[in-house]
Amino acid sequence: MTASPRTAPATTPATAPTTAPATAPATAHRAKVSVVVIGYDDAAHVADAVRSALAQGDAVREVIAVDDCSTDGSAALLDTLAAGEPRLRVIHRAVNSGGCGSPRNDGIDAAGAPYVMFLDSDDVLPPGAVDALLGTAEAHGVQVTAGLCVRRELPSGREIPWERALYAGPAVLPHPSRRPRLAHDTLCVNKLYRTDFLREHGIRFPVGHYPYEDCVFTARVLAAAPRVALIPDTVYVWHVRRDAERLSISLDRSDISNWRARTEANREAYEILLNAGEKRLARAVRAKFLDHDLRMYTRELELRTAGYRRAWWDHTRAYLSAFDAADLTLNPSAPGRLIARVLLASPAPRDLPRLRELAARPARLLPPYARASDGTPVWSSDLPQVTLEHFLERPAHLLPAAVDAELRVRARGTRLRLRLHELYGRMAEAGPVAVDVVFTRREDGHEGPRSEARLLADRYGDLWTATTPVELSALEPGTWDLRLNLRFRDGTGREVTAHAVGGSGLLRRRAVPDVRHGVRSVLLVQPYRTHAGSLALRTASGWRGMTEVLRRRLGRLLH
């Protein structure tokens, strides 16, 4: 999703306009949807976005393209498209707004159809999206219909569903509070809205330069208590271009102002819902912040400068201090809540590697495992107020188990060594017996060869180890994430990722024979540590693949 540039906020109104299978069947008179496409300086992609909206068929009465004072030829390109397409209208803003909210508000004002939805200039609507949303909205008479959004990583094409569980099956909700998880889906683009509902309730986006405007808009929608329908269809494709010259707001997190903007949007969303009497939804807004936002930024904290880390720590502590005790203690074993409790207990940044691992998905709690003088598990001996006694009661298959992984790449054979740590006696109680090992290709989820290894306890009873061979030649070129499933004595299991250990000697590139392509071929293998501290692999086949990997790495360094 592309945001407008960081210019001075402006609220100058726009100039006048110039020239999957459906979940439920659409009604006879189909032209009932206005699709609002917003963009700024995105000539490379905006035509694809517009065409994807027009290709939805006759359910779309009009596509309203709002150009936010582009300087790269986008405006002329849209005018050319409109000249040959009567359903396309173009609105040219006189002054750049500095954000996404004002252009979307222009679209709401201009919409002439009973329903409206939003599309960013660098994303697309998949075939059948509007039919699926409109058919359900008409069949159930709801004000808001929402479907699944997928994040498509480019250029790899890997797709990651957004809030998959929320859209696991169809549902009709008479009130948003029936499904508090709705507050976690802060996107506005995977939803179809009754136009008169937005206008009657005065629901608008924040204007000017307001990052994360979706969060506030979504809160305003939920506060108006619409009937909501959910469908499992994929209705929006969010393109994630991490190598773009201008990163989207959600990807450009290197400046502390981005974090401040995110916390401000979360704060305003919470207050909107609380003031509307929707306490369950307001609490869900804070839960989403702890489980998603806080964990994401914590994983990246070690990558930032000392000045950024200090400013982030101070700002986050100040923001969390306004939370109710129940926000942090309702589910005290949740990783985001534990991170928040450590932050509040410490006035200065500390334990960043350990917090990074706790923020991973699934979470890992690395040693040391301290206890207070009375034996209560605690975060550390100097932070005894951050207690961990809840870990003594949770089932073992839900605990943040910590597994270390070392991958020793050798021409004569590669072996993976794993170490499972004890956790306040709970691992020994559960009795780990084996671990299933698989490398999964990040681009498409394809699984490489699986292996199983027995877990053996050491003499002290606080570690279990396993070693298994890895057939690197069976891994095709790509990026591979290590996935593990711990198996316990009672038949239960725990899916985990592994903490990458070892210095540069274990994480450097190596060339090994590629038996798939002959004795003269090589496979370039690079074990590496992800931002969350997990072990992963990059592989490239042949000398040409090696050259391409090196070229991309050099490009990232120069960028």
Short mmCIF file of N, CA and C in Angstrom, two decimals, residues 170-263:
data_model
loop_
_atom_site.label_atom_id
_atom_site.label_comp_id
_atom_site.label_asym_id
_atom_site.label_seq_id
_atom_site.Cartn_x
_atom_site.Cartn_y
_atom_site.Cartn_z
N PRO A 170 -17.91 -17.99 6.82
CA PRO A 170 -18.89 -16.89 6.74
C PRO A 170 -19.58 -16.67 8.07
N ALA A 171 -19.94 -15.41 8.32
CA ALA A 171 -20.65 -15.07 9.56
C ALA A 171 -21.39 -13.76 9.34
N VAL A 172 -22.52 -13.63 10.02
CA VAL A 172 -23.27 -12.37 10.03
C VAL A 172 -23.42 -11.95 11.49
N LEU A 173 -22.94 -10.75 11.81
CA LEU A 173 -22.90 -10.28 13.19
C LEU A 173 -23.86 -9.11 13.36
N PRO A 174 -24.84 -9.24 14.26
CA PRO A 174 -25.78 -8.13 14.47
C PRO A 174 -25.12 -6.91 15.11
N HIS A 175 -23.97 -7.13 15.74
CA HIS A 175 -23.25 -6.02 16.38
C HIS A 175 -21.77 -6.38 16.41
N PRO A 176 -20.87 -5.41 16.16
CA PRO A 176 -19.43 -5.73 16.14
C PRO A 176 -18.92 -6.34 17.43
N SER A 177 -19.53 -6.00 18.57
CA SER A 177 -19.04 -6.52 19.84
C SER A 177 -19.20 -8.04 19.96
N ARG A 178 -20.00 -8.64 19.08
CA ARG A 178 -20.12 -10.09 19.08
C ARG A 178 -18.81 -10.75 18.64
N ARG A 179 -17.96 -10.00 17.97
CA ARG A 179 -16.67 -10.53 17.50
C ARG A 179 -15.60 -9.46 17.73
N PRO A 180 -15.11 -9.34 18.98
CA PRO A 180 -14.13 -8.30 19.30
C PRO A 180 -12.89 -8.34 18.41
N ARG A 181 -12.60 -9.51 17.84
CA ARG A 181 -11.43 -9.63 16.96
C ARG A 181 -11.52 -8.70 15.76
N LEU A 182 -12.74 -8.20 15.46
CA LEU A 182 -12.88 -7.23 14.36
C LEU A 182 -11.97 -6.03 14.57
N ALA A 183 -11.72 -5.67 15.82
CA ALA A 183 -10.87 -4.50 16.11
C ALA A 183 -9.42 -4.76 15.73
N HIS A 184 -9.03 -6.03 15.55
CA HIS A 184 -7.66 -6.34 15.14
C HIS A 184 -7.46 -6.11 13.64
N ASP A 185 -8.52 -6.21 12.86
CA ASP A 185 -8.40 -5.99 11.41
C ASP A 185 -8.63 -4.51 11.13
N THR A 186 -7.55 -3.76 11.19
CA THR A 186 -7.64 -2.30 11.04
C THR A 186 -7.61 -1.84 9.59
N LEU A 187 -7.54 -2.76 8.63
CA LEU A 187 -7.52 -2.35 7.22
C LEU A 187 -8.91 -1.85 6.81
N CYS A 188 -8.92 -0.85 5.94
CA CYS A 188 -10.19 -0.37 5.40
C CYS A 188 -10.44 -0.92 4.00
N VAL A 189 -9.42 -1.52 3.37
CA VAL A 189 -9.50 -1.84 1.94
C VAL A 189 -10.11 -3.19 1.64
N ASN A 190 -10.27 -4.05 2.61
CA ASN A 190 -10.86 -5.37 2.37
C ASN A 190 -12.33 -5.41 2.75
N LYS A 191 -12.98 -4.25 2.71
CA LYS A 191 -14.36 -4.13 3.17
C LYS A 191 -15.21 -3.33 2.18
N LEU A 192 -16.48 -3.67 2.15
CA LEU A 192 -17.48 -2.95 1.36
C LEU A 192 -18.41 -2.26 2.35
N TYR A 193 -18.61 -0.93 2.16
CA TYR A 193 -19.41 -0.14 3.09
C TYR A 193 -20.66 0.40 2.40
N ARG A 194 -21.77 0.44 3.12
CA ARG A 194 -22.92 1.19 2.63
C ARG A 194 -22.53 2.67 2.63
N THR A 195 -22.68 3.30 1.49
CA THR A 195 -22.30 4.71 1.37
C THR A 195 -23.14 5.58 2.31
N ASP A 196 -24.45 5.31 2.38
CA ASP A 196 -25.29 6.13 3.25
C ASP A 196 -24.97 5.92 4.72
N PHE A 197 -24.49 4.73 5.08
CA PHE A 197 -24.08 4.48 6.47
C PHE A 197 -22.91 5.38 6.85
N LEU A 198 -21.90 5.48 5.98
CA LEU A 198 -20.75 6.34 6.27
C LEU A 198 -21.18 7.80 6.37
N ARG A 199 -22.06 8.22 5.48
CA ARG A 199 -22.46 9.63 5.46
C ARG A 199 -23.36 9.97 6.63
N GLU A 200 -24.31 9.10 6.95
CA GLU A 200 -25.24 9.38 8.05
C GLU A 200 -24.50 9.52 9.39
N HIS A 201 -23.46 8.73 9.57
CA HIS A 201 -22.71 8.75 10.83
C HIS A 201 -21.49 9.68 10.77
N GLY A 202 -21.32 10.35 9.64
CA GLY A 202 -20.18 11.27 9.52
C GLY A 202 -18.84 10.58 9.65
N ILE A 203 -18.75 9.36 9.17
CA ILE A 203 -17.51 8.58 9.33
C ILE A 203 -16.53 8.99 8.25
N ARG A 204 -15.40 9.53 8.67
CA ARG A 204 -14.38 10.04 7.75
C ARG A 204 -13.02 9.53 8.19
N PHE A 205 -12.07 9.67 7.30
CA PHE A 205 -10.67 9.40 7.64
C PHE A 205 -10.04 10.66 8.22
N PRO A 206 -9.04 10.52 9.10
CA PRO A 206 -8.27 11.69 9.51
C PRO A 206 -7.65 12.36 8.29
N VAL A 207 -7.59 13.68 8.31
CA VAL A 207 -7.11 14.41 7.13
C VAL A 207 -5.64 14.76 7.27
N GLY A 208 -5.04 15.10 6.14
CA GLY A 208 -3.65 15.52 6.13
C GLY A 208 -2.70 14.36 6.39
N HIS A 209 -1.52 14.70 6.90
CA HIS A 209 -0.49 13.69 7.16
C HIS A 209 -0.80 13.00 8.48
N TYR A 210 -1.53 11.89 8.38
CA TYR A 210 -1.91 11.12 9.56
C TYR A 210 -1.63 9.66 9.26
N PRO A 211 -0.43 9.17 9.58
CA PRO A 211 -0.14 7.75 9.34
C PRO A 211 -1.09 6.84 10.13
N TYR A 212 -1.35 5.66 9.59
CA TYR A 212 -2.22 4.66 10.21
C TYR A 212 -3.64 5.18 10.37
N GLU A 213 -4.07 5.92 9.36
CA GLU A 213 -5.43 6.46 9.36
C GLU A 213 -6.48 5.36 9.34
N ASP A 214 -6.13 4.18 8.81
CA ASP A 214 -7.06 3.06 8.79
C ASP A 214 -7.54 2.71 10.20
N CYS A 215 -6.63 2.77 11.18
CA CYS A 215 -6.98 2.39 12.55
C CYS A 215 -8.10 3.26 13.10
N VAL A 216 -8.00 4.55 12.86
CA VAL A 216 -9.01 5.50 13.36
C VAL A 216 -10.31 5.34 12.60
N PHE A 217 -10.22 5.20 11.29
CA PHE A 217 -11.43 5.02 10.47
C PHE A 217 -12.18 3.76 10.91
N THR A 218 -11.45 2.66 11.09
CA THR A 218 -12.08 1.41 11.49
C THR A 218 -12.76 1.55 12.84
N ALA A 219 -12.12 2.25 13.78
CA ALA A 219 -12.75 2.47 15.09
C ALA A 219 -14.04 3.27 14.95
N ARG A 220 -14.04 4.27 14.09
CA ARG A 220 -15.26 5.06 13.88
C ARG A 220 -16.37 4.20 13.27
N VAL A 221 -16.00 3.31 12.37
CA VAL A 221 -17.00 2.41 11.78
C VAL A 221 -17.58 1.49 12.86
N LEU A 222 -16.74 0.86 13.65
CA LEU A 222 -17.22 -0.06 14.68
C LEU A 222 -18.03 0.66 15.75
N ALA A 223 -17.65 1.89 16.07
CA ALA A 223 -18.38 2.65 17.08
C ALA A 223 -19.80 2.97 16.63
N ALA A 224 -20.05 2.99 15.33
CA ALA A 224 -21.39 3.27 14.81
C ALA A 224 -22.28 2.03 14.82
N ALA A 225 -21.77 0.90 15.31
CA ALA A 225 -22.54 -0.33 15.53
C ALA A 225 -23.23 -0.86 14.28
N PRO A 226 -22.49 -1.08 13.20
CA PRO A 226 -23.13 -1.64 12.00
C PRO A 226 -23.37 -3.14 12.14
N ARG A 227 -24.31 -3.66 11.35
CA ARG A 227 -24.36 -5.10 11.12
C ARG A 227 -23.22 -5.44 10.18
N VAL A 228 -22.52 -6.53 10.48
CA VAL A 228 -21.30 -6.87 9.75
C VAL A 228 -21.41 -8.30 9.24
N ALA A 229 -21.01 -8.50 7.98
CA ALA A 229 -20.91 -9.84 7.41
C ALA A 229 -19.45 -10.13 7.10
N LEU A 230 -19.03 -11.35 7.38
CA LEU A 230 -17.67 -11.79 7.08
C LEU A 230 -17.73 -12.92 6.07
N ILE A 231 -16.81 -12.91 5.10
CA ILE A 231 -16.75 -13.97 4.11
C ILE A 231 -15.31 -14.47 4.01
N PRO A 232 -15.12 -15.75 3.68
CA PRO A 232 -13.76 -16.30 3.60
C PRO A 232 -13.06 -16.02 2.28
N ASP A 233 -13.75 -15.42 1.31
CA ASP A 233 -13.15 -15.14 0.00
C ASP A 233 -12.00 -14.14 0.12
N THR A 234 -10.99 -14.29 -0.71
CA THR A 234 -9.92 -13.29 -0.82
C THR A 234 -10.43 -12.13 -1.66
N VAL A 235 -10.49 -10.95 -1.07
CA VAL A 235 -11.09 -9.79 -1.75
C VAL A 235 -10.09 -8.66 -1.97
N TYR A 236 -8.85 -8.82 -1.48
CA TYR A 236 -7.87 -7.74 -1.65
C TYR A 236 -6.48 -8.33 -1.63
N VAL A 237 -5.61 -7.82 -2.54
CA VAL A 237 -4.21 -8.24 -2.59
C VAL A 237 -3.35 -7.02 -2.29
N TRP A 238 -2.70 -7.07 -1.14
CA TRP A 238 -1.84 -5.99 -0.65
C TRP A 238 -0.42 -6.29 -1.10
N HIS A 239 0.09 -5.48 -1.99
CA HIS A 239 1.44 -5.68 -2.50
C HIS A 239 2.47 -5.06 -1.56
N VAL A 240 3.42 -5.87 -1.14
CA VAL A 240 4.48 -5.41 -0.23
C VAL A 240 5.78 -5.37 -1.02
N ARG A 241 6.26 -4.16 -1.30
CA ARG A 241 7.48 -3.96 -2.07
C ARG A 241 8.55 -3.38 -1.15
N ARG A 242 9.34 -4.26 -0.56
CA ARG A 242 10.34 -3.80 0.41
C ARG A 242 11.53 -3.13 -0.24
N ASP A 243 11.70 -3.34 -1.55
CA ASP A 243 12.83 -2.70 -2.23
C ASP A 243 12.41 -1.46 -3.00
N ALA A 244 11.21 -0.95 -2.72
CA ALA A 244 10.73 0.24 -3.42
C ALA A 244 11.54 1.46 -2.99
N GLU A 245 11.64 2.44 -3.91
CA GLU A 245 12.38 3.67 -3.59
C GLU A 245 11.73 4.41 -2.43
N ARG A 246 10.39 4.46 -2.45
CA ARG A 246 9.67 5.12 -1.35
C ARG A 246 8.84 4.06 -0.65
N LEU A 247 9.25 3.68 0.55
CA LEU A 247 8.54 2.65 1.30
C LEU A 247 7.19 3.16 1.76
N SER A 248 6.23 2.24 1.84
CA SER A 248 4.94 2.61 2.41
C SER A 248 5.11 2.92 3.89
N ILE A 249 4.12 3.58 4.46
CA ILE A 249 4.20 3.99 5.87
C ILE A 249 4.40 2.78 6.76
N SER A 250 3.69 1.68 6.47
CA SER A 250 3.78 0.52 7.35
C SER A 250 5.13 -0.16 7.28
N LEU A 251 5.90 0.07 6.21
CA LEU A 251 7.22 -0.54 6.08
C LEU A 251 8.35 0.39 6.51
N ASP A 252 8.11 1.69 6.44
CA ASP A 252 9.16 2.65 6.76
C ASP A 252 9.15 2.94 8.26
N ARG A 253 9.79 2.04 9.02
CA ARG A 253 9.73 2.14 10.48
C ARG A 253 11.05 2.59 11.09
N SER A 254 11.94 3.14 10.28
CA SER A 254 13.28 3.45 10.78
C SER A 254 13.34 4.71 11.64
N ASP A 255 12.33 5.57 11.55
CA ASP A 255 12.33 6.81 12.32
C ASP A 255 11.35 6.68 13.48
N ILE A 256 11.70 7.23 14.62
CA ILE A 256 10.87 7.11 15.81
C ILE A 256 9.50 7.75 15.60
N SER A 257 9.40 8.69 14.65
CA SER A 257 8.10 9.33 14.40
C SER A 257 7.07 8.32 13.93
N ASN A 258 7.52 7.26 13.26
CA ASN A 258 6.60 6.23 12.80
C ASN A 258 5.95 5.52 13.99
N TRP A 259 6.74 5.18 15.00
CA TRP A 259 6.21 4.52 16.19
C TRP A 259 5.28 5.45 16.96
N ARG A 260 5.65 6.71 17.05
CA ARG A 260 4.78 7.66 17.73
C ARG A 260 3.44 7.78 17.01
N ALA A 261 3.47 7.77 15.67
CA ALA A 261 2.23 7.85 14.91
C ALA A 261 1.37 6.61 15.14
N ARG A 262 2.01 5.45 15.24
CA ARG A 262 1.24 4.22 15.45
C ARG A 262 0.59 4.22 16.84
N THR A 263 1.32 4.63 17.85
CA THR A 263 0.73 4.67 19.19
C THR A 263 -0.38 5.71 19.27
#
